[in-house]
Coordinates of C-alpha atoms in Angstrom, one line a residue:
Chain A
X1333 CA 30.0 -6.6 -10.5
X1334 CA 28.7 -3.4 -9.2
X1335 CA 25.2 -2.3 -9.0
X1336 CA 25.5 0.1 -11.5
X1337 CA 26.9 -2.5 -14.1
X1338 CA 24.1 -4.8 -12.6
X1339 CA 21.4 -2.1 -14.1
X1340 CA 22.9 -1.7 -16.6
X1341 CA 22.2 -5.5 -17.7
X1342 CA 18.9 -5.7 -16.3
X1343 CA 17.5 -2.8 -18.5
X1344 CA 18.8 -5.2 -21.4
X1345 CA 15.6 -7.2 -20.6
X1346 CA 12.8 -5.5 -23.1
X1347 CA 9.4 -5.9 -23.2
X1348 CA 7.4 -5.3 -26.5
X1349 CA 4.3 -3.3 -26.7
X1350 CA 1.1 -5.1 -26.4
X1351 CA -0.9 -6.0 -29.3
X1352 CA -3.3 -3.1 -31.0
X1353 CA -6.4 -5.7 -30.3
X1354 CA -6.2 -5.8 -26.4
X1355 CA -8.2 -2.4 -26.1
X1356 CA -10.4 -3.8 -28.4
X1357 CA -11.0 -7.3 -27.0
X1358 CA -11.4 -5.7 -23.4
X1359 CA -13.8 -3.4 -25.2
X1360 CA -15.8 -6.8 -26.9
X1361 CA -15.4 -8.4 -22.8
X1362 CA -16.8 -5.1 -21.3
X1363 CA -19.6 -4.9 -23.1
X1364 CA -20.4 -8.9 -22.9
X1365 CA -19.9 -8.3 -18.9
X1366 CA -22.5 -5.7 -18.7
X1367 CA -24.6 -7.6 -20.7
X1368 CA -24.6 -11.1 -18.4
X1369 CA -24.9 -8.3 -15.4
X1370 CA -28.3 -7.4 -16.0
X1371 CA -30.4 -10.0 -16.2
X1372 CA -32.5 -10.3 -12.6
X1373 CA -32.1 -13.8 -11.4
X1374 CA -35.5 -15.5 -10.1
X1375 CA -35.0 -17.3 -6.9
X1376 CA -36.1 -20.7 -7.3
X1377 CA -39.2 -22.1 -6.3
X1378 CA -37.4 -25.0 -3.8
X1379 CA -36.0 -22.0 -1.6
X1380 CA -39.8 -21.0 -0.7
X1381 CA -41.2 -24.4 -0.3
X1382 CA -37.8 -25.0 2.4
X1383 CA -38.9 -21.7 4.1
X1384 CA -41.5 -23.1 6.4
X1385 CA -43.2 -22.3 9.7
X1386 CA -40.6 -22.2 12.4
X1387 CA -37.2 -22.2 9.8
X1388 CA -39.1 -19.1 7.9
X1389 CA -39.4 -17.0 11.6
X1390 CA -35.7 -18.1 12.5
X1391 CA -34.4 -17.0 9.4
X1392 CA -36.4 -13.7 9.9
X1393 CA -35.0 -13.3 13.2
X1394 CA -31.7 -13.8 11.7
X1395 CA -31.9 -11.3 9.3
X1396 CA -33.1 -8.7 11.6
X1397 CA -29.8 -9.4 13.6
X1398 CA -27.7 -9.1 11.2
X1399 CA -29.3 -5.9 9.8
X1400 CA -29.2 -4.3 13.2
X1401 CA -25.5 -5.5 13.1
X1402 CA -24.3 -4.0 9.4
X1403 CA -26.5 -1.0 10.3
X1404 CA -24.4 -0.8 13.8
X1405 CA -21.3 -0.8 11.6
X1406 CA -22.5 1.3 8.6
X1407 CA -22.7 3.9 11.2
X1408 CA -19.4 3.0 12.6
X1409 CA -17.4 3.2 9.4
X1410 CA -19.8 6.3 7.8
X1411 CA -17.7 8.3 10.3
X1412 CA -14.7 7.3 9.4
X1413 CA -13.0 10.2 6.8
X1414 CA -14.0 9.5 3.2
X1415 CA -12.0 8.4 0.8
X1416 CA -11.7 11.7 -1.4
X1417 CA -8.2 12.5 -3.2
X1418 CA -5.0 11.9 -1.0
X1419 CA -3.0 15.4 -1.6
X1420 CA 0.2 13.5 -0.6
X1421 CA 1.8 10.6 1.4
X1422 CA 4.5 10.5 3.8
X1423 CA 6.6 7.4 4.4
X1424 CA 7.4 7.7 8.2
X1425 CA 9.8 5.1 10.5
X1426 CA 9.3 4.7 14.1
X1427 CA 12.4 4.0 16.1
X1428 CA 11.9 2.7 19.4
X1429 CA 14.5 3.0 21.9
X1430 CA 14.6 0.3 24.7
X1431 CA 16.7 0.0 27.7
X1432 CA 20.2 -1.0 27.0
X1433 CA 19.9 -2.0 23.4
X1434 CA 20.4 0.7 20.1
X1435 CA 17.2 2.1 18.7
X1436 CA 15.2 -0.5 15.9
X1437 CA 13.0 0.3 13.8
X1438 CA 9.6 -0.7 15.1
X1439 CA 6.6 0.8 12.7
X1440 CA 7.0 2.3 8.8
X1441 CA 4.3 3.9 8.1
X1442 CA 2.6 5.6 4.8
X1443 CA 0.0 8.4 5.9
X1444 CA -1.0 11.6 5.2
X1445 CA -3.3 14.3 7.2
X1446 CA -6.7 14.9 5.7
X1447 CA -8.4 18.2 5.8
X1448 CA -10.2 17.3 9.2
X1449 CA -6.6 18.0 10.4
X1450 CA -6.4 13.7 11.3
X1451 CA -3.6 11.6 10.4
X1452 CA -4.5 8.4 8.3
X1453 CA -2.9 5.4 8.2
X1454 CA -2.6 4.7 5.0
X1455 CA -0.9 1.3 5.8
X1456 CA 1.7 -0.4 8.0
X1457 CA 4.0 -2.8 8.9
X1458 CA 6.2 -3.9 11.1
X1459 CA 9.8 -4.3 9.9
X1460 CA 10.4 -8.4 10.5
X1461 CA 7.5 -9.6 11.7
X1462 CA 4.2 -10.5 9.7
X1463 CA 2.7 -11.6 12.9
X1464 CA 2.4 -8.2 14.1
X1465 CA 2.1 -6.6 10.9
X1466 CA -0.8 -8.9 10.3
X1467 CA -2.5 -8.3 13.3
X1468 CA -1.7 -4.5 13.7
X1469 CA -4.0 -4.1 10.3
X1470 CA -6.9 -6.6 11.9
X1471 CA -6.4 -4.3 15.1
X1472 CA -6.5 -1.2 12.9
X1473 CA -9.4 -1.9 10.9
X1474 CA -11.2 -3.0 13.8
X1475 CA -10.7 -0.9 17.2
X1476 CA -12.0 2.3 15.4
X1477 CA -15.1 0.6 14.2
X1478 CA -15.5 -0.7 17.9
X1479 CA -14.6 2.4 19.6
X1480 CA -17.5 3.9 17.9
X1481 CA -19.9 0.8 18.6
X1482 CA -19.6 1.1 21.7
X1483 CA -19.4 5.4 22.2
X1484 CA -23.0 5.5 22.2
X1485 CA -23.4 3.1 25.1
X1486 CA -20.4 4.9 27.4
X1487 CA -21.3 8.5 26.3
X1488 CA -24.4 10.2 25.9
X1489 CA -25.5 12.2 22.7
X1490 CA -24.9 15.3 24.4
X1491 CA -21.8 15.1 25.8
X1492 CA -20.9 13.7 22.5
X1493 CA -22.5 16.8 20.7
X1494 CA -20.3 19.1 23.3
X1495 CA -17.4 17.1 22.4
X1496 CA -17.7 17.4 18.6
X1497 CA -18.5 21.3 19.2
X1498 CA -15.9 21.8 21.6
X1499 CA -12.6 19.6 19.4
X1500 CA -13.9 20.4 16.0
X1501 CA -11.7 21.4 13.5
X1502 CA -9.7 23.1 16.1
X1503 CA -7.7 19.8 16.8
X1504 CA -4.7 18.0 15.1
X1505 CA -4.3 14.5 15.8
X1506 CA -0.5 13.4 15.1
X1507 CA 0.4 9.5 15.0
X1508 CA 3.2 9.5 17.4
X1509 CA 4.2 5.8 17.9
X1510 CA 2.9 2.4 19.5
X1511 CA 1.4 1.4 22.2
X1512 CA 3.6 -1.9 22.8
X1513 CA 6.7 -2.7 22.0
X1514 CA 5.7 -5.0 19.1
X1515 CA 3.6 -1.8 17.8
X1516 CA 0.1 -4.0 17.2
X1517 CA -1.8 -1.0 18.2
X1518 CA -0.4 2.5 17.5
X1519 CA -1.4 5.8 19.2
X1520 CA -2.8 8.6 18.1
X1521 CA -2.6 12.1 19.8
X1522 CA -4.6 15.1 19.8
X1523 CA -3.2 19.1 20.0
X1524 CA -5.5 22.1 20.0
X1525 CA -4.6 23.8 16.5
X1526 CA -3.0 26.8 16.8
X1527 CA -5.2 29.9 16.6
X1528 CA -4.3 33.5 14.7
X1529 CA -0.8 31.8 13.6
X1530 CA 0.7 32.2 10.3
X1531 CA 3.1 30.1 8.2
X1532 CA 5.4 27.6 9.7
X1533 CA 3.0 29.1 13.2
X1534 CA -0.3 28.0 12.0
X1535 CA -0.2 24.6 13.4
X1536 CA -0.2 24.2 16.9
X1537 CA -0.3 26.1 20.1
X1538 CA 2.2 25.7 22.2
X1539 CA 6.1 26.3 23.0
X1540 CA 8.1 26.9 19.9
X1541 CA 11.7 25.2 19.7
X1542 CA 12.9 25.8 16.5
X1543 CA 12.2 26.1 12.7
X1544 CA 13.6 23.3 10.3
X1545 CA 12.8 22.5 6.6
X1546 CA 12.5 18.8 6.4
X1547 CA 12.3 16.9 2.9
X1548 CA 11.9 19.7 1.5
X1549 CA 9.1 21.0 3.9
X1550 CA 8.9 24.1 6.4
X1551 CA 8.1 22.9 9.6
X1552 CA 8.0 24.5 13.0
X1553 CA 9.0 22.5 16.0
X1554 CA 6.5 23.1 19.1
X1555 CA 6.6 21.2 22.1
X1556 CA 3.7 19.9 24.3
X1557 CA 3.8 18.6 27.7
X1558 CA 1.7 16.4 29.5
X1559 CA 3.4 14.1 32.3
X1560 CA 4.8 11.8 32.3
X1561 CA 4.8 12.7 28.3
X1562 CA 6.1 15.4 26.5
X1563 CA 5.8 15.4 22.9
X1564 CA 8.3 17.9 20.0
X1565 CA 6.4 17.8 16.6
X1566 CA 7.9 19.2 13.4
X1567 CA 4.9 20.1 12.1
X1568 CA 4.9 21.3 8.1
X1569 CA 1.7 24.0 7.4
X1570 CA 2.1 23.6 3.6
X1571 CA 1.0 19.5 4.4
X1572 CA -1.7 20.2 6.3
X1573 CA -0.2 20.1 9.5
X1574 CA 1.8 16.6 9.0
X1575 CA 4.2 16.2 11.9
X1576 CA 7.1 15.1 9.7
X1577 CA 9.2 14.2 12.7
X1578 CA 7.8 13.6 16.4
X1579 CA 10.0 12.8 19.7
X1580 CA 8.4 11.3 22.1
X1581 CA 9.8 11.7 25.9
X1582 CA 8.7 9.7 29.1
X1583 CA 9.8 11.2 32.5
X1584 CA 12.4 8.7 34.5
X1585 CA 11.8 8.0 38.1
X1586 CA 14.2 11.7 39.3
X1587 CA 11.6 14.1 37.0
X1588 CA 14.0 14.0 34.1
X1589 CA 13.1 13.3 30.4
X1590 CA 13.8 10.7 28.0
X1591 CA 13.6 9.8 24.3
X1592 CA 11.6 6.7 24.3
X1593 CA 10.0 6.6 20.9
X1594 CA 10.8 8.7 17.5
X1595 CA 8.8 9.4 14.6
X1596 CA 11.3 10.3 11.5
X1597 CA 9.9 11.0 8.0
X1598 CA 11.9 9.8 5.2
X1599 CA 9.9 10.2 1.9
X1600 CA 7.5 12.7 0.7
X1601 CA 5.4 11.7 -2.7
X1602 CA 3.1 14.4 -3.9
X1603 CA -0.1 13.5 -6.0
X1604 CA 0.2 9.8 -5.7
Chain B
X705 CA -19.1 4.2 -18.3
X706 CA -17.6 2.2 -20.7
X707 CA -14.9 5.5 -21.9
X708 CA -14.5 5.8 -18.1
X709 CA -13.4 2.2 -18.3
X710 CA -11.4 2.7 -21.3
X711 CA -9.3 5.5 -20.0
X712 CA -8.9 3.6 -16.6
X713 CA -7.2 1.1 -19.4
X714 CA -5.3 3.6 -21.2
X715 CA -3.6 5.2 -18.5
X716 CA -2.8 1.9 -16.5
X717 CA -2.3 -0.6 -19.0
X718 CA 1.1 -0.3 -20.1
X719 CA 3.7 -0.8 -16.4
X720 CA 0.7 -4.1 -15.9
X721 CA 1.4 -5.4 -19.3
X722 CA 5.3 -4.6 -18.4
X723 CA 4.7 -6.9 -15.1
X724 CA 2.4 -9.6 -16.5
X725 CA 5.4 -10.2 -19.6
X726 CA 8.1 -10.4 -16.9
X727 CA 6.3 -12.5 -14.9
X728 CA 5.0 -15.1 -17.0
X729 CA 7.4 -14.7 -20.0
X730 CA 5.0 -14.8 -22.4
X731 CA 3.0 -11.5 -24.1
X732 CA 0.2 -13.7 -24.8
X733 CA -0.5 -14.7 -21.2
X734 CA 0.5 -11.2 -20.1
X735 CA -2.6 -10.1 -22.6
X736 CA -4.8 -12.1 -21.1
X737 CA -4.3 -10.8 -17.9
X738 CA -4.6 -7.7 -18.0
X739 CA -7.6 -8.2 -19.7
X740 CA -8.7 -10.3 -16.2
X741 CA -7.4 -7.7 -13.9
X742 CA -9.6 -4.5 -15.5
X743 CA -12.2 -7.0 -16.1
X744 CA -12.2 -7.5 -12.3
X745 CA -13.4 -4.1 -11.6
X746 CA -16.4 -4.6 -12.8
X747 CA -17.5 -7.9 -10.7
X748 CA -19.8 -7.9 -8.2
X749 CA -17.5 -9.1 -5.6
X750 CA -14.1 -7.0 -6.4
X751 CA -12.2 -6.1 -3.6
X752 CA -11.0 -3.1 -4.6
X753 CA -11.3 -0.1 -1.8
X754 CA -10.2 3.1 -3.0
X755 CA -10.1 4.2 0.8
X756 CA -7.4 1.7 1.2
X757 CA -5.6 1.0 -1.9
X758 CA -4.3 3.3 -4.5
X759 CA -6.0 1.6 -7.8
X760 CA -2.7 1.0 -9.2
X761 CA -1.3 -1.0 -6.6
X762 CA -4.6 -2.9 -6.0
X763 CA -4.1 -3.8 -9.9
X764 CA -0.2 -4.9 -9.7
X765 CA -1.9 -7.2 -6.9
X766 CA -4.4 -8.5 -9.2
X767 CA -2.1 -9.0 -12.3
X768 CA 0.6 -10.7 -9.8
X769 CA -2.2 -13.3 -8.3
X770 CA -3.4 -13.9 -11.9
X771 CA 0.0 -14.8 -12.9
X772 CA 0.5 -17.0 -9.7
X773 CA -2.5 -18.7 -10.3
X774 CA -1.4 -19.4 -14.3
X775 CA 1.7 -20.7 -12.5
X776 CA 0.1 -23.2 -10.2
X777 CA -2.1 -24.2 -13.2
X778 CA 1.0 -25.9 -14.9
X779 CA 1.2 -22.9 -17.6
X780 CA 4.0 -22.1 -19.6
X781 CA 7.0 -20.1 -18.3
X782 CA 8.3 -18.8 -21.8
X783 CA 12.2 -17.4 -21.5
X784 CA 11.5 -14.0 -22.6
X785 CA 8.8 -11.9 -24.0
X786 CA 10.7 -10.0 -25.8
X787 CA 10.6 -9.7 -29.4
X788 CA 14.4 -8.2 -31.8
X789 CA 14.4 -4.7 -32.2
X790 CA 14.9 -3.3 -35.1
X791 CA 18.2 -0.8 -35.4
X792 CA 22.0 -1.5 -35.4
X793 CA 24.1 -3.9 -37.4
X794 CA 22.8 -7.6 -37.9
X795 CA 25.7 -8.7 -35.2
X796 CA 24.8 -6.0 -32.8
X797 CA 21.5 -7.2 -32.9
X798 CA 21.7 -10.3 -32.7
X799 CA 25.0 -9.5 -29.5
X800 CA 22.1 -7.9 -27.6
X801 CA 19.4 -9.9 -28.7
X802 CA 21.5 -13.0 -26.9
X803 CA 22.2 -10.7 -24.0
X804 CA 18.4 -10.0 -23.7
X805 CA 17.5 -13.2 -23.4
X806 CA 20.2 -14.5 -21.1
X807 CA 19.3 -11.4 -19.1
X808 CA 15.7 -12.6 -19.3
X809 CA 16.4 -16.1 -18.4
X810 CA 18.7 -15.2 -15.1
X811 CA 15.8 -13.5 -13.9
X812 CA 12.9 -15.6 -14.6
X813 CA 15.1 -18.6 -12.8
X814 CA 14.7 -16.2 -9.6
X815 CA 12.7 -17.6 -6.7
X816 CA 9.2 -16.4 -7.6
X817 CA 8.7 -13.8 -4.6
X818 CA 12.6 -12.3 -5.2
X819 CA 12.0 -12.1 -9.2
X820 CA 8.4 -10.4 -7.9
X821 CA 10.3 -7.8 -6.1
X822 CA 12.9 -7.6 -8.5
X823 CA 10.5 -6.5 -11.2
X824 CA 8.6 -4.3 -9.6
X825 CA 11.9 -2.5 -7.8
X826 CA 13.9 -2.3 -11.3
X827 CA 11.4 -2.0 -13.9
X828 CA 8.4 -0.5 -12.5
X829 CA 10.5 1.8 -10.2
X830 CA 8.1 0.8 -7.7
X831 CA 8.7 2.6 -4.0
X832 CA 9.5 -0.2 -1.3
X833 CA 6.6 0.8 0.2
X834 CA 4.3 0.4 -2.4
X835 CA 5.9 -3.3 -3.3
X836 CA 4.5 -4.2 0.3
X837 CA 1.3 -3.4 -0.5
X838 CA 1.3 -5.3 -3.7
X839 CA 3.0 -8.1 -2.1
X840 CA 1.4 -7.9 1.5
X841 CA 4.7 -7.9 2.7
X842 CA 6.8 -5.7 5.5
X843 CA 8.9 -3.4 4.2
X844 CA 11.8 -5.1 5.6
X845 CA 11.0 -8.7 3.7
X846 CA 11.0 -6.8 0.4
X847 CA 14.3 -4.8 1.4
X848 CA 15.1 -8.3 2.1
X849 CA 14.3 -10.3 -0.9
X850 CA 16.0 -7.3 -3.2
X851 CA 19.0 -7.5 -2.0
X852 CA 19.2 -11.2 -2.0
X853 CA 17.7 -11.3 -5.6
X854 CA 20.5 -8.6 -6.6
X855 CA 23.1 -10.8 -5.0
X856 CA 22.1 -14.1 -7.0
X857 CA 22.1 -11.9 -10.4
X858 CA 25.3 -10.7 -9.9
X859 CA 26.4 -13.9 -9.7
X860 CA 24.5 -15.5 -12.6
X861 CA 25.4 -13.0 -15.2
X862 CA 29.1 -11.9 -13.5
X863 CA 30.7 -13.3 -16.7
X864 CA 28.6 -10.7 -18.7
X865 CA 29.5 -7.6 -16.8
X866 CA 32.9 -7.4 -18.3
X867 CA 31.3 -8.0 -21.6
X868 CA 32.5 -11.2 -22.1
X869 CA 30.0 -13.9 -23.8
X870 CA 28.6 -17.1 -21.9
X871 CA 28.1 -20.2 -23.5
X872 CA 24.9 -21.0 -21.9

C-alpha cells in the first residue's frame, strides 16, 4: 500500500458535527462560572488566632522576601518583548558540523523577529533528545530573567542608559546557533542595522555577497566578521529583517575559515 | 465578555471536537471536553500564556490531556464516532459505512501517543512543529511516531487498499 492509497482510507474515518446544545450548555457553564467566581471568600477565623507573636513577624518577614523577589522578577520579565500579534513564524534547522562525522541536525526552531528588530524563540527542541530539549526551555526561560537580575548589580544605570541609547533600534539580533554541542543554550547575535538602505539593502551594514529569494522571500546576503567568527546572513526586509539562512564560520589554526554551524529555514507560515 | 467567549468557541470549536471524537471514540465524551477545555480559560489557575503558546495549540493540549485523563479513569473507548451519512445506494452505504468503522477501529487500536500524532498530522493537518508543542515532544519523536503509526496502518488495513473486504 502506498501512502496515497493509505490517505485515501484514512479520510474514510468521519466525524459528525457536534450537537446544536454544546454552544448552549457552555453558554449555561459560563455564566454558572462567573457566578461561583465572585463571591469574596472570608478567611477563617483559625488562620488569625495561629498568627501569633513570633510565627506572625516570621511570616511577615517572609512575605516581604518573596515580594522583593516577584518584584525582582516582574522587572525582569516586564522587559522582555510583549506578547502583541506574531506577523509570521519561521521554522528554522540548525545543522552542526563536527570533525569527521556528516552534519546533524542539532536545534529546530520556530521564531520570528519582532519589531524591536529581536529574534524570539518561539520554541525549541532538540531533534532526539528530550533531555536537552527539556532543559534548553528551563535554560531559556530562565538565563534572560537572570541576566537582567543581575544587570543592575554588574552595570550601573548610566552606562546602561548609554547602552540602550547607543544599540536602540539600530540593532538586529539574529539566532545563529548553540553554544554547545548538545544546543542547551543557543546564541544570539547582535548587527548594527543598516542605515539609508533600501529593499533587500535595508537590513544590515556590512559586505554584501549576494541576493537570493528564499521560501519565497528576498533576502540579501551580507557578511560580518569578527575573529575568530565570521557570520553570512540571508536576511529578508519584507520579514522584518529575519535571517532566513545564517553560516556560521570559525577560523582554523592557519587563518582559514570554516563552516562550523548552519542556520537553514525550511517553512514560512504567515498570520499564524 | 461572555460574546468574546463565544466567538473564541465558534471559531475554535470544530478541529477540537474533530480531535476529542478521534481520540475517545465517542461524540458524547468529545462534547464534554471541549466544554472542559474553553471552560479552562476562565479558571483562576489556567496556564495558558499567549506569549508562549498560540491559543490553539495550548487548547489541542488541553483537549488531549482531558481525554488522557478520561482514559486513565477506566472510560469508554467507543469504536467510532461516527454516525451513516446520508447519500448513495443502501449497499454503498452501508460498503463505506463498514469501511469507516474498520478505518476507525485500525486507528483507535494505535498506541495512544502514535494514534495522537496520527490525528493531529492527517486530520488536523497539523505542522510537525506545532504537534510538538501540543505533545511536548521534539520534532524528531513525532516524525518518529508518524512514520511508525503509518507503517502499522498499512499493514492493518493492506487487505482494504485493493478494495477487497475483511472479515473482521
Amino acid at each position: 500500500m502506498n501512502d496515497t492509497e493509505l490517505d485515501e482510507l484514512l479520510d474514510q474515518w468521519t466525524v459528525s458535527a457536534p450537537s446544536p446544545n454544546l454552544r448552549d450548555g457552555l453558554r449555561t457553564k459560563f455564566a454558572a462560572e462567573r457566578a461561583s467566581a465572585i463571591p469574596a471568600r472570608y478567611p477563617g477565623r483559625w488562620r488569625g488566632a495561629l498568627l501569633t507573636g513570633a510565627r506572625r513577624t516570621l511570616l511577615a518577614a517572609a512575605v516581604v522576601v518573596i515580594g522583593v523577589f516577584v518584584f525582582s522578577l516582574a522587572q525582569a520579565v516586564s522587559q522582555t518583548p510583549p506578547p502583541g500579534r506574531i506577523p509570521y513564524t519561521v521554522e528554522s534547522e540548525y545543522l552542526l558540523y563536527e570533525d569527521d562525522a556528516p552534519p546533524r541536525i542539532a536545534m529546530v526552531t520556530t521564531s520570528y523577529t519582532g519589531e524591536d528588530g529581536a529574534e524570539t524563540v518561539l520554541s525549541r527542541s532538540v531533534p532526539d533528545s528530550q533531555f536537552s530539549t527539556l532543559v534548553g526551555r528551563k535554560l531559556d526561560a530562565l538565563l534572560p530573567v537572570w541576566q537582567r537580575m543581575i544587570t543592575p548589580f554588574v552595570v550601573s544605570p548610566k552606562e546602561l542608559e548609554a547602552y540602550r541609547k547607543k544599540t536602540g533600534f539600530q540593532e538586529v539580533v539574529v539566532v545563529p546557533g548553540c553554544s554547545d554541542r548538545n544546543c542547551l543554550i543557543i546564541t544570539h547575535w547582535g548587527v548594527p542595522r543598516g542605515v539609508g538602505g533600501t529593499g533587500t539593502r535595508a537590513c544590515m551594514e556590512g559586505k554584501v555577497v549576494g541576493v537570493e529569494t528564499i521560501l519565497g522571500h528576498p533576502t540579501t546576503a551580507v557578511q560580518t566578521n569578527s575573529r575568530p567568527y565570521r557570520l553570512t546572513m540571508w536576511m529578508a526586509p519584507d520579514l522584518g529583517c529575519f535571517a532566513l539562512r545564517i553560516n556560521s564560520e570559525r577560523t582554523r589554526p592557519d587563518g582559514s575559515f570554516h563552516v562550523w554551524q548552519t542556520k537553514q529555514a525550511v517553512r514560512v507560515t504567515m498570520n499564524p | 465578555m461572555e460574546d468574546a467567549f463565544l466567538r473564541l468557541f465558534d471559531e475554535n470549536h470544530l478541529p477540537l471536537f474533530r480531535f476529542a471524537c478521534r481520540l475517545t471514540g465517542s461524540a458524547a465524551d468529545a462534547e464534554d471536553i471541549i466544554q472542559e477545555c474553553f471552560l479552562e480559560l476562565l479558571r483562576p489557575g489556567c496556564g495558558y500564556d499567549p506569549a508562549r503558546t498560540q491559543l490553539r495549540t495550548y487548547l489541542f493540549g488541553v483537549v488531549r490531556h482531558q481525554a488522557l485523563k478520561r482514559q486513565r479513569r477506566g472510560a469508554r473507548i467507543a469504536s467510532s464516532g461516527s454516525e451513516p451519512r446520508a447519500g448513495g445506494s443502501p449497499e454503498s452505504q452501508l460498503l463505506r459505512t463498514e469501511l469507516e468503522g474498520v478505518v476507525a477501529r485500525a486507528v483507535m487500536e494505535l498506541p495512544d501517543t502514535q494514534r495522537e500524532v496520527l490525528i493531529l498530522a492527517h486530520y488536523e493537518q497539523m505542522p510537525l512543529a506545532e504537534i510538538a508543542l501540543v505533545m511536548d515532544l521534539e520534532v524528531g519523536a513525532v516524525k518518529s511516531r508518524l512514520q511508525r503509526a503509518r507503517a502499522q496502518l498499512k499493514v492493518t488495513l493492506a487487505a482494504y487498499a485493493t478494495g477487497q473486504e475483511r472479515k473482521s
